[in-house]
Structures are given as structure tokens and as C-alpha cells.
PDB file of C-alpha atoms and ligand atoms in Angstrom:
ATOM      1  CA  MET C   1      16.278  23.051 -48.779  1.00 56.00           C
ATOM      2  CA  GLU C   2      18.107  19.757 -48.232  1.00 70.00           C
ATOM      3  CA  LYS C   3      15.858  16.700 -47.858  1.00 79.00           C
ATOM      4  CA  GLU C   4      15.568  15.293 -44.322  1.00 88.00           C
ATOM      5  CA  ILE C   5      17.496  12.068 -43.818  1.00 93.00           C
ATOM      6  CA  ALA C   6      16.174   9.390 -41.451  1.00 96.00           C
ATOM      7  CA  ILE C   7      18.896   7.589 -39.525  1.00 97.00           C
ATOM      8  CA  ALA C   8      18.222   4.551 -37.336  1.00 98.00           C
ATOM      9  CA  ILE C   9      20.591   3.381 -34.637  1.00 98.00           C
ATOM     10  CA  VAL C  10      20.156  -0.294 -33.779  1.00 98.00           C
ATOM     11  CA  GLY C  11      21.074  -0.495 -30.092  1.00 98.00           C
ATOM     12  CA  GLY C  12      20.694   3.296 -29.999  1.00 98.00           C
ATOM     13  CA  THR C  13      19.899   3.267 -26.271  1.00 98.00           C
ATOM     14  CA  GLY C  14      23.545   2.465 -25.499  1.00 98.00           C
ATOM     15  CA  ASN C  15      26.727   4.508 -25.128  1.00 98.00           C
ATOM     16  CA  LEU C  16      27.527   4.956 -28.808  1.00 98.00           C
ATOM     17  CA  GLY C  17      23.919   5.552 -29.881  1.00 98.00           C
ATOM     18  CA  GLN C  18      23.244   8.216 -27.268  1.00 97.00           C
ATOM     19  CA  ALA C  19      26.596   9.877 -27.886  1.00 97.00           C
ATOM     20  CA  LEU C  20      25.888  10.044 -31.642  1.00 97.00           C
ATOM     21  CA  ALA C  21      22.554  11.704 -30.892  1.00 96.00           C
ATOM     22  CA  HIS C  22      24.495  14.672 -29.490  1.00 94.00           C
ATOM     23  CA  ARG C  23      26.020  15.238 -32.940  1.00 95.00           C
ATOM     24  CA  LEU C  24      22.824  14.714 -34.919  1.00 93.00           C
ATOM     25  CA  ALA C  25      20.461  17.078 -33.141  1.00 89.00           C
ATOM     26  CA  PHE C  26      19.959  19.538 -35.961  1.00 86.00           C
ATOM     27  CA  PRO C  27      17.444  20.230 -38.755  1.00 83.00           C
ATOM     28  CA  GLY C  28      17.661  17.869 -41.705  1.00 89.00           C
ATOM     29  CA  VAL C  29      18.231  14.758 -39.591  1.00 93.00           C
ATOM     30  CA  LYS C  30      15.524  12.531 -38.141  1.00 95.00           C
ATOM     31  CA  LEU C  31      17.162  10.215 -35.639  1.00 97.00           C
ATOM     32  CA  ILE C  32      15.375   7.012 -34.690  1.00 98.00           C
ATOM     33  CA  ILE C  33      16.738   5.340 -31.570  1.00 98.00           C
ATOM     34  CA  GLY C  34      16.212   1.578 -31.883  1.00 98.00           C
ATOM     35  CA  SER C  35      15.966  -0.914 -29.043  1.00 98.00           C
ATOM     36  CA  ARG C  36      14.858  -4.482 -28.428  1.00 98.00           C
ATOM     37  CA  ASP C  37      12.279  -2.828 -26.174  1.00 98.00           C
ATOM     38  CA  HIS C  38      10.421   0.085 -27.768  1.00 97.00           C
ATOM     39  CA  GLU C  39       9.423   1.489 -24.343  1.00 98.00           C
ATOM     40  CA  LYS C  40      13.106   1.724 -23.409  1.00 98.00           C
ATOM     41  CA  ALA C  41      13.772   3.544 -26.687  1.00 98.00           C
ATOM     42  CA  LYS C  42      11.009   6.048 -25.934  1.00 97.00           C
ATOM     43  CA  THR C  43      12.388   6.691 -22.429  1.00 98.00           C
ATOM     44  CA  VAL C  44      15.870   7.335 -23.823  1.00 97.00           C
ATOM     45  CA  VAL C  45      14.402   9.699 -26.421  1.00 96.00           C
ATOM     46  CA  GLU C  46      12.586  11.670 -23.701  1.00 95.00           C
ATOM     47  CA  THR C  47      15.900  12.125 -21.873  1.00 95.00           C
ATOM     48  CA  LEU C  48      17.673  13.161 -25.079  1.00 95.00           C
ATOM     49  CA  ARG C  49      14.917  15.682 -25.863  1.00 93.00           C
ATOM     50  CA  LYS C  50      15.341  17.223 -22.409  1.00 92.00           C
ATOM     51  CA  SER C  51      19.073  17.709 -22.835  1.00 91.00           C
ATOM     52  CA  LEU C  52      19.258  18.376 -26.582  1.00 90.00           C
ATOM     53  CA  GLY C  53      15.982  20.167 -27.201  1.00 83.00           C
ATOM     54  CA  ASN C  54      15.800  20.985 -30.847  1.00 69.00           C
ATOM     55  CA  GLY C  55      16.592  17.650 -32.549  1.00 81.00           C
ATOM     56  CA  SER C  56      14.100  15.427 -34.338  1.00 92.00           C
ATOM     57  CA  PHE C  57      14.152  12.184 -32.325  1.00 94.00           C
ATOM     58  CA  ASP C  58      11.983   9.114 -32.148  1.00 96.00           C
ATOM     59  CA  GLY C  59      12.238   5.863 -30.217  1.00 98.00           C
ATOM     60  CA  LYS C  60      11.135   2.541 -31.754  1.00 98.00           C
ATOM     61  CA  SER C  61      11.829  -1.162 -31.793  1.00 98.00           C
ATOM     62  CA  ASN C  62      14.952  -1.975 -33.817  1.00 98.00           C
ATOM     63  CA  GLN C  63      12.780  -3.414 -36.626  1.00 98.00           C
ATOM     64  CA  GLU C  64      10.566  -0.355 -36.916  1.00 98.00           C
ATOM     65  CA  ALA C  65      13.540   1.991 -36.659  1.00 98.00           C
ATOM     66  CA  VAL C  66      15.312   0.254 -39.544  1.00 98.00           C
ATOM     67  CA  ARG C  67      12.126   0.119 -41.630  1.00 97.00           C
ATOM     68  CA  GLU C  68      11.761   3.914 -41.462  1.00 97.00           C
ATOM     69  CA  ALA C  69      15.410   4.819 -42.075  1.00 97.00           C
ATOM     70  CA  GLU C  70      17.604   5.341 -45.122  1.00 96.00           C
ATOM     71  CA  LEU C  71      20.812   4.954 -43.171  1.00 97.00           C
ATOM     72  CA  VAL C  72      21.273   2.459 -40.342  1.00 98.00           C
ATOM     73  CA  VAL C  73      23.994   2.335 -37.692  1.00 98.00           C
ATOM     74  CA  ILE C  74      24.569  -1.052 -36.026  1.00 98.00           C
ATOM     75  CA  ALA C  75      25.656  -0.286 -32.455  1.00 98.00           C
ATOM     76  CA  VAL C  76      25.136  -3.413 -30.375  1.00 98.00           C
ATOM     77  CA  PRO C  77      27.746  -5.411 -28.414  1.00 98.00           C
ATOM     78  CA  TYR C  78      29.467  -8.144 -30.436  1.00 98.00           C
ATOM     79  CA  GLU C  79      27.523 -10.941 -28.716  1.00 97.00           C
ATOM     80  CA  GLY C  80      24.291  -9.515 -30.117  1.00 98.00           C
ATOM     81  CA  HIS C  81      25.707  -8.654 -33.551  1.00 98.00           C
ATOM     82  CA  ALA C  82      25.064 -11.794 -35.618  1.00 98.00           C
ATOM     83  CA  PRO C  83      21.656 -12.606 -34.063  1.00 98.00           C
ATOM     84  CA  MET C  84      20.539  -8.988 -34.545  1.00 98.00           C
ATOM     85  CA  LEU C  85      21.607  -8.916 -38.218  1.00 98.00           C
ATOM     86  CA  MET C  86      19.779 -12.184 -38.872  1.00 98.00           C
ATOM     87  CA  GLU C  87      16.663 -10.739 -37.260  1.00 98.00           C
ATOM     88  CA  LEU C  88      16.874  -7.495 -39.272  1.00 98.00           C
ATOM     89  CA  LYS C  89      18.056  -8.980 -42.576  1.00 97.00           C
ATOM     90  CA  GLY C  90      14.660  -8.621 -44.244  1.00 95.00           C
ATOM     91  CA  GLU C  91      14.421  -4.936 -43.278  1.00 95.00           C
ATOM     92  CA  LEU C  92      17.973  -3.910 -44.139  1.00 96.00           C
ATOM     93  CA  GLY C  93      17.608  -4.587 -47.898  1.00 90.00           C
ATOM     94  CA  GLU C  94      18.854  -1.623 -49.933  1.00 89.00           C
ATOM     95  CA  LYS C  95      19.686   0.617 -46.964  1.00 96.00           C
ATOM     96  CA  ILE C  96      23.124   1.952 -46.267  1.00 97.00           C
ATOM     97  CA  ILE C  97      24.451   0.258 -43.141  1.00 98.00           C
ATOM     98  CA  ILE C  98      27.266   1.492 -40.932  1.00 98.00           C
ATOM     99  CA  ASP C  99      28.593  -1.336 -38.801  1.00 98.00           C
ATOM    100  CA  ALA C 100      30.481   0.007 -35.771  1.00 98.00           C
ATOM    101  CA  VAL C 101      30.753  -3.290 -33.907  1.00 98.00           C
ATOM    102  CA  VAL C 102      34.086  -4.289 -32.376  1.00 98.00           C
ATOM    103  CA  PRO C 103      34.564  -7.940 -31.398  1.00 98.00           C
ATOM    104  CA  LEU C 104      35.468  -7.696 -27.704  1.00 96.00           C
ATOM    105  CA  LYS C 105      35.418 -10.294 -24.927  1.00 93.00           C
ATOM    106  CA  LYS C 106      35.828  -8.807 -21.443  1.00 88.00           C
ATOM    107  CA  GLY C 107      37.186  -5.632 -23.015  1.00 84.00           C
ATOM    108  CA  LYS C 108      39.773  -7.491 -25.128  1.00 90.00           C
ATOM    109  CA  PRO C 109      39.650  -7.735 -28.918  1.00 92.00           C
ATOM    110  CA  PHE C 110      39.483 -11.105 -30.641  1.00 96.00           C
ATOM    111  CA  THR C 111      39.120 -12.307 -34.216  1.00 96.00           C
ATOM    112  CA  PRO C 112      35.733 -13.797 -35.087  1.00 97.00           C
ATOM    113  CA  PRO C 113      35.677 -16.863 -37.375  1.00 97.00           C
ATOM    114  CA  ALA C 114      34.779 -14.726 -40.430  1.00 98.00           C
ATOM    115  CA  GLY C 115      37.903 -12.579 -39.884  1.00 98.00           C
ATOM    116  CA  SER C 116      36.134  -9.493 -38.511  1.00 98.00           C
ATOM    117  CA  ALA C 117      32.703  -8.339 -37.375  1.00 98.00           C
ATOM    118  CA  LEU C 118      32.253  -6.583 -40.736  1.00 98.00           C
ATOM    119  CA  LEU C 119      33.039  -9.687 -42.783  1.00 98.00           C
ATOM    120  CA  GLU C 120      30.692 -11.631 -40.544  1.00 98.00           C
ATOM    121  CA  ALA C 121      27.971  -9.065 -41.270  1.00 98.00           C
ATOM    122  CA  GLN C 122      28.713  -9.405 -44.996  1.00 97.00           C
ATOM    123  CA  GLU C 123      28.337 -13.192 -44.738  1.00 97.00           C
ATOM    124  CA  ILE C 124      24.965 -12.799 -43.030  1.00 97.00           C
ATOM    125  CA  LEU C 125      23.548  -9.996 -45.188  1.00 96.00           C
ATOM    126  CA  GLY C 126      25.124 -10.916 -48.524  1.00 93.00           C
ATOM    127  CA  ARG C 127      27.887  -9.253 -50.528  1.00 84.00           C
ATOM    128  CA  GLU C 128      25.438  -7.043 -52.434  1.00 85.00           C
ATOM    129  CA  THR C 129      24.455  -5.242 -49.197  1.00 90.00           C
ATOM    130  CA  HIS C 130      25.450  -1.589 -48.787  1.00 95.00           C
ATOM    131  CA  LEU C 131      27.548  -2.385 -45.746  1.00 98.00           C
ATOM    132  CA  VAL C 132      30.288  -0.069 -44.519  1.00 98.00           C
ATOM    133  CA  GLY C 133      32.528  -0.339 -41.469  1.00 98.00           C
ATOM    134  CA  ALA C 134      33.031   2.940 -39.555  1.00 98.00           C
ATOM    135  CA  LEU C 135      33.035   4.629 -36.133  1.00 98.00           C
ATOM    136  CA  HIS C 136      34.987   1.794 -34.430  1.00 98.00           C
ATOM    137  CA  ASN C 137      37.708   4.087 -33.063  1.00 98.00           C
ATOM    138  CA  ILE C 138      35.536   7.063 -32.126  1.00 97.00           C
ATOM    139  CA  SER C 139      35.480   8.270 -28.513  1.00 96.00           C
ATOM    140  CA  VAL C 140      31.966   8.517 -27.085  1.00 97.00           C
ATOM    141  CA  VAL C 141      33.294  11.033 -24.548  1.00 97.00           C
ATOM    142  CA  ASP C 142      34.235  13.381 -27.405  1.00 97.00           C
ATOM    143  CA  LEU C 143      31.048  12.660 -29.368  1.00 96.00           C
ATOM    144  CA  GLN C 144      28.948  13.773 -26.415  1.00 95.00           C
ATOM    145  CA  GLN C 145      30.497  17.219 -26.499  1.00 94.00           C
ATOM    146  CA  PRO C 146      29.444  18.717 -29.836  1.00 89.00           C
ATOM    147  CA  ASP C 147      32.407  21.151 -29.864  1.00 92.00           C
ATOM    148  CA  ALA C 148      35.108  18.629 -28.989  1.00 95.00           C
ATOM    149  CA  PRO C 149      37.457  17.700 -31.848  1.00 95.00           C
ATOM    150  CA  LEU C 150      37.040  14.113 -32.976  1.00 97.00           C
ATOM    151  CA  GLY C 151      39.640  11.596 -34.070  1.00 97.00           C
ATOM    152  CA  ASP C 152      39.702  10.470 -37.700  1.00 98.00           C
ATOM    153  CA  ILE C 153      37.190   7.836 -38.744  1.00 98.00           C
ATOM    154  CA  LEU C 154      38.620   4.994 -40.801  1.00 98.00           C
ATOM    155  CA  VAL C 155      35.951   3.797 -43.204  1.00 98.00           C
ATOM    156  CA  CYS C 156      36.104   0.461 -45.028  1.00 98.00           C
ATOM    157  CA  GLY C 157      33.852  -1.570 -47.271  1.00 98.00           C
ATOM    158  CA  ASP C 158      33.512  -3.139 -50.685  1.00 96.00           C
ATOM    159  CA  ASN C 159      30.731  -0.925 -52.052  1.00 95.00           C
ATOM    160  CA  GLU C 160      32.438   2.317 -53.151  1.00 96.00           C
ATOM    161  CA  GLN C 161      29.209   4.301 -53.565  1.00 96.00           C
ATOM    162  CA  SER C 162      27.961   3.414 -50.074  1.00 97.00           C
ATOM    163  CA  LYS C 163      31.366   4.210 -48.626  1.00 97.00           C
ATOM    164  CA  GLN C 164      31.233   7.683 -50.213  1.00 97.00           C
ATOM    165  CA  LYS C 165      27.737   8.299 -48.837  1.00 96.00           C
ATOM    166  CA  VAL C 166      28.851   7.240 -45.351  1.00 97.00           C
ATOM    167  CA  MET C 167      31.864   9.557 -45.554  1.00 97.00           C
ATOM    168  CA  GLU C 168      29.552  12.455 -46.495  1.00 95.00           C
ATOM    169  CA  PHE C 169      27.303  11.554 -43.552  1.00 95.00           C
ATOM    170  CA  LEU C 170      30.266  11.507 -41.156  1.00 96.00           C
ATOM    171  CA  LEU C 171      30.987  15.133 -42.074  1.00 93.00           C
ATOM    172  CA  LYS C 172      27.629  15.931 -40.428  1.00 90.00           C
ATOM    173  CA  ILE C 173      28.955  14.734 -37.069  1.00 94.00           C
ATOM    174  CA  GLY C 174      32.030  16.888 -37.483  1.00 94.00           C
ATOM    175  CA  ALA C 175      34.565  14.151 -38.191  1.00 95.00           C
ATOM    176  CA  ARG C 176      37.189  13.657 -40.863  1.00 97.00           C
ATOM    177  CA  ALA C 177      36.493  10.328 -42.541  1.00 97.00           C
ATOM    178  CA  LEU C 178      39.198   8.542 -44.495  1.00 98.00           C
ATOM    179  CA  ASP C 179      38.664   5.761 -47.020  1.00 98.00           C
ATOM    180  CA  ALA C 180      40.625   2.931 -45.416  1.00 98.00           C
ATOM    181  CA  GLY C 181      40.037   0.394 -48.158  1.00 98.00           C
ATOM    182  CA  PRO C 182      38.008  -2.773 -48.599  1.00 98.00           C
ATOM    183  CA  ALA C 183      36.000  -4.739 -46.036  1.00 98.00           C
ATOM    184  CA  SER C 184      38.958  -7.109 -45.666  1.00 98.00           C
ATOM    185  CA  ASN C 185      40.771  -4.296 -43.776  1.00 98.00           C
ATOM    186  CA  ALA C 186      38.098  -4.217 -41.070  1.00 98.00           C
ATOM    187  CA  TYR C 187      39.993  -6.581 -38.752  1.00 98.00           C
ATOM    188  CA  ILE C 188      42.768  -3.982 -38.423  1.00 98.00           C
ATOM    189  CA  ILE C 189      40.390  -1.096 -37.704  1.00 98.00           C
ATOM    190  CA  GLU C 190      38.272  -3.139 -35.282  1.00 98.00           C
ATOM    191  CA  GLY C 191      41.447  -4.424 -33.572  1.00 97.00           C
ATOM    192  CA  LEU C 192      42.758  -0.882 -33.195  1.00 97.00           C
ATOM    193  CA  THR C 193      39.935  -0.228 -30.746  1.00 97.00           C
ATOM    194  CA  GLY C 194      41.480  -2.829 -28.457  1.00 96.00           C
ATOM    195  CA  VAL C 195      44.721  -0.822 -28.564  1.00 96.00           C
ATOM    196  CA  LEU C 196      42.822   2.398 -27.768  1.00 97.00           C
ATOM    197  CA  ILE C 197      41.158   0.715 -24.771  1.00 96.00           C
ATOM    198  CA  GLN C 198      44.613  -0.366 -23.583  1.00 95.00           C
ATOM    199  CA  LEU C 199      45.986   3.165 -24.083  1.00 97.00           C
ATOM    200  CA  ASN C 200      43.081   4.630 -22.106  1.00 97.00           C
ATOM    201  CA  ARG C 201      43.912   2.261 -19.222  1.00 96.00           C
ATOM    202  CA  LYS C 202      47.639   2.886 -19.352  1.00 97.00           C
ATOM    203  CA  TYR C 203      47.419   6.684 -19.544  1.00 98.00           C
ATOM    204  CA  LYS C 204      44.266   7.062 -17.419  1.00 98.00           C
ATOM    205  CA  SER C 205      42.362   8.655 -20.265  1.00 97.00           C
ATOM    206  CA  LYS C 206      38.801   8.153 -21.478  1.00 94.00           C
ATOM    207  CA  HIS C 207      39.021   9.347 -25.030  1.00 96.00           C
ATOM    208  CA  ALA C 208      42.054   8.006 -26.880  1.00 97.00           C
ATOM    209  CA  SER C 209      41.335   8.072 -30.614  1.00 97.00           C
ATOM    210  CA  VAL C 210      43.140   7.926 -33.950  1.00 97.00           C
ATOM    211  CA  LYS C 211      44.606  10.799 -35.973  1.00 96.00           C
ATOM    212  CA  ILE C 212      46.281  10.139 -39.326  1.00 97.00           C
ATOM    213  CA  THR C 213      48.973  12.618 -40.331  1.00 96.00           C
ATOM    214  CA  GLY C 214      50.345  13.264 -43.803  1.00 95.00           C
ATOM    215  CA  ILE C 215      46.985  13.481 -45.578  1.00 95.00           C
ATOM    216  CA  GLY C 216      45.324  16.756 -46.577  1.00 88.00           C
ATOM    217  CA  GLU C 217      47.922  18.925 -44.863  1.00 73.00           C
ATOM    218  CA  GLY C 218      49.048  20.725 -47.978  1.00 61.00           C
TER     219      GLY C 218
HETATM  220  N1  NAP T   1      31.169   2.830 -26.602  1.00 82.84           N
HETATM  221  C1  NAP T   1      32.175   3.158 -27.409  1.00 82.84           C
HETATM  222  O1  NAP T   1      33.050   3.943 -27.045  1.00 82.84           O
HETATM  223  C2  NAP T   1      32.230   2.592 -28.815  1.00 82.84           C
HETATM  224  C3  NAP T   1      32.956   3.247 -29.780  1.00 82.84           C
HETATM  225  C4  NAP T   1      33.016   2.702 -31.062  1.00 82.84           C
HETATM  226  C5  NAP T   1      32.385   1.496 -31.335  1.00 82.84           C
HETATM  227  N2  NAP T   1      31.698   0.852 -30.351  1.00 82.84           N
HETATM  228  C6  NAP T   1      31.027  -0.415 -30.668  1.00 82.84           C
HETATM  229  O2  NAP T   1      29.659  -0.091 -30.853  1.00 82.84           O
HETATM  230  C7  NAP T   1      28.839  -1.119 -30.305  1.00 82.84           C
HETATM  231  C8  NAP T   1      27.933  -0.504 -29.245  1.00 82.84           C
HETATM  232  O3  NAP T   1      28.731  -0.008 -28.187  1.00 82.84           O
HETATM  233  P1  NAP T   1      28.044   0.589 -26.876  1.00 82.84           P
HETATM  234  O4  NAP T   1      29.128   0.965 -25.967  1.00 82.84           O
HETATM  235  O5  NAP T   1      27.004   1.580 -27.270  1.00 82.84           O
HETATM  236  O6  NAP T   1      27.323  -0.740 -26.333  1.00 82.84           O
HETATM  237  P2  NAP T   1      26.267  -0.883 -25.149  1.00 82.84           P
HETATM  238  O7  NAP T   1      25.934   0.442 -24.580  1.00 82.84           O
HETATM  239  O8  NAP T   1      26.768  -1.947 -24.227  1.00 82.84           O
HETATM  240  O9  NAP T   1      25.025  -1.524 -25.902  1.00 82.84           O
HETATM  241  C9  NAP T   1      24.296  -0.819 -26.877  1.00 82.84           C
HETATM  242  C10 NAP T   1      22.872  -1.327 -26.886  1.00 82.84           C
HETATM  243  O10 NAP T   1      22.818  -2.619 -27.484  1.00 82.84           O
HETATM  244  C11 NAP T   1      21.685  -3.317 -26.994  1.00 82.84           C
HETATM  245  N3  NAP T   1      22.115  -4.670 -26.618  1.00 82.84           N
HETATM  246  C12 NAP T   1      22.818  -5.051 -25.524  1.00 82.84           C
HETATM  247  N4  NAP T   1      23.066  -6.377 -25.563  1.00 82.84           N
HETATM  248  C13 NAP T   1      22.488  -6.827 -26.693  1.00 82.84           C
HETATM  249  C14 NAP T   1      22.360  -8.117 -27.291  1.00 82.84           C
HETATM  250  N5  NAP T   1      22.904  -9.209 -26.735  1.00 82.84           N
HETATM  251  N6  NAP T   1      21.684  -8.215 -28.459  1.00 82.84           N
HETATM  252  C15 NAP T   1      21.144  -7.111 -29.042  1.00 82.84           C
HETATM  253  N7  NAP T   1      21.203  -5.883 -28.535  1.00 82.84           N
HETATM  254  C16 NAP T   1      21.877  -5.754 -27.365  1.00 82.84           C
HETATM  255  C17 NAP T   1      21.165  -2.541 -25.792  1.00 82.84           C
HETATM  256  O11 NAP T   1      19.995  -1.881 -26.220  1.00 82.84           O
HETATM  257  P3  NAP T   1      18.494  -2.381 -25.858  1.00 82.84           P
HETATM  258  O12 NAP T   1      18.566  -3.057 -24.516  1.00 82.84           O
HETATM  259  O13 NAP T   1      17.767  -1.081 -25.796  1.00 82.84           O
HETATM  260  O14 NAP T   1      18.099  -3.263 -26.967  1.00 82.84           O
HETATM  261  C18 NAP T   1      22.250  -1.529 -25.524  1.00 82.84           C
HETATM  262  O15 NAP T   1      21.758  -0.304 -25.009  1.00 82.84           O
HETATM  263  C19 NAP T   1      29.773  -2.186 -29.735  1.00 82.84           C
HETATM  264  O16 NAP T   1      29.934  -3.228 -30.648  1.00 82.84           O
HETATM  265  C20 NAP T   1      31.085  -1.443 -29.533  1.00 82.84           C
HETATM  266  O17 NAP T   1      32.200  -2.304 -29.685  1.00 82.84           O
HETATM  267  C21 NAP T   1      31.587   1.385 -29.105  1.00 82.84           C
END
């Protein structure tokens, strides 16, 4: 039997965290919803249990959630990104970290001083960290429906081994993950989310996402 993997979502009480829970409610995954307020995390977990039933969920403070996990997803708004990473730096250590944060101000993308949210995270946590950028372009509307097809997930980072592990993990949520190069490419992938938001507005959609053609089609 495959070993259970513990996954923490920092900011897991939000849209992305709760949507991901819908794809991770199966044996072999222990999902720990993190929050700045552990009571809020527990309330969200109760709601998830009611709708998803069979998953292994827990609700904790962000610190405790990270401490107990092997894989951590950072899913907080950009304004909380740097302060949160500084707070969690001591706990993140050797763990594999997926950073999904998109720098947005009033729904519009912008370039942070470091060049991207991922490079900013790398500056804070150190280059030796197992940091990987992913999930930026995913639609939470599609994630919430376990049978809905998902867009491709562009994965970037400088640690090849961690990137591979993240791509294997993304298979669990039913997505095709593509290696989109080093961390220096993150600004493009993060910026693409701004384009998807614009497309959703223009075409009155809620789930624009990215599909790459010409790869793996025989
Ligand atoms: N939603 C999407 O469609 C989507 C898709 C891909 C990527 N993303 C990116 O993923 C991240 C999370 O998106 P989201 O829509 O889930 O965000 P969200 O719902 O607005 O926030 C997620 C959680 O972050 C915590 N939080 C809020 N402000 C914070 C702050 N200043 N400092 C620390 N924590 C704070 C809150 O949890 P507590 O109050 O419980 O601490 C909140 O529930 C964002 O960076 C977004 O750009 C979003």
C-alpha cells in the first residue's frame, strides 16, 4: 500500500484551498487546512467533511499545518505572501513547497520588485529551498467539480527533483502538469493569470484556463 502523504495548505480556508480539497479527498492523502486562526480552519474542515465525506482532513494554524506536512501549498493573497513566508521560514525547511501566489492589485497583475512572487519567495526562503511554482492558472470552479477537465498546469522552479515530485502530485488532482522551466519563468506564468481574469470578464466566463497543444499528442 502507498504511504499516506500529508499536505498542508497555507491559507487553505480560501477559494483555492477549499477547491483543492475537492480533488484530494481520497485515501492516501491527509489534507491539513491551514489558517491564521485555527478555529476558522476547524470550521472549514467541518464543512468540507459534510460535503466530501470520506477524505482525511484536519484544520490547524498555518504553523502547525506546515510542521505536520511533507508537501506545502502556499495559497494566500499576494499582500500576505512575504510576511507569511517570513513567519513560516523556520518550519518550511526541507519540505516541498508549491507556491501558487499571483501578484495582483485590485484584480490586475503587477511585477513585484524581485521579478515575480516565486523569486520573492526564493529570496526569503533561500535558493536551497524546495520551492516550485504551480497552480497559478488553475480554475477553482473546475477544481471544485472532481470530474471536470482541468487546464494544464505550468510548473517552474530551479530544483529539478522537487519539480518532478510536484508534477507527480499534480497527477493526483487529475491535471496534466508541464515542466515550464526555471523559477525565472514564473513572471510569465503568474502574469498569465491576469490575462485569464481579463478573458473571464470579456467572455463572461468563470473558468478560463490554459491548454498547451503540440505536446504528447502522438
Ligand atoms: N482563486 C483562484 O482562482 C486562484 C487560482 C490560482 C492561484 N490563485 C492564487 O492563490 C492564492 C490564494 O487565492 P484565493 O483565491 O484562495 O485567496 P483568498 O480566498 O482571498 O485567501 C486565501 C486565504 O488566505 C488567508 N489570508 C487572507 N489575507 C491574508 C493575509 N494578508 N496574510 C495571510 N493570510 C491571508 C485567508 O485565510 P485565514 O483568514 O484563514 O488565514 C484566506 O482564506 C492567491 O495568491 C491567488 O492569486 C488563486
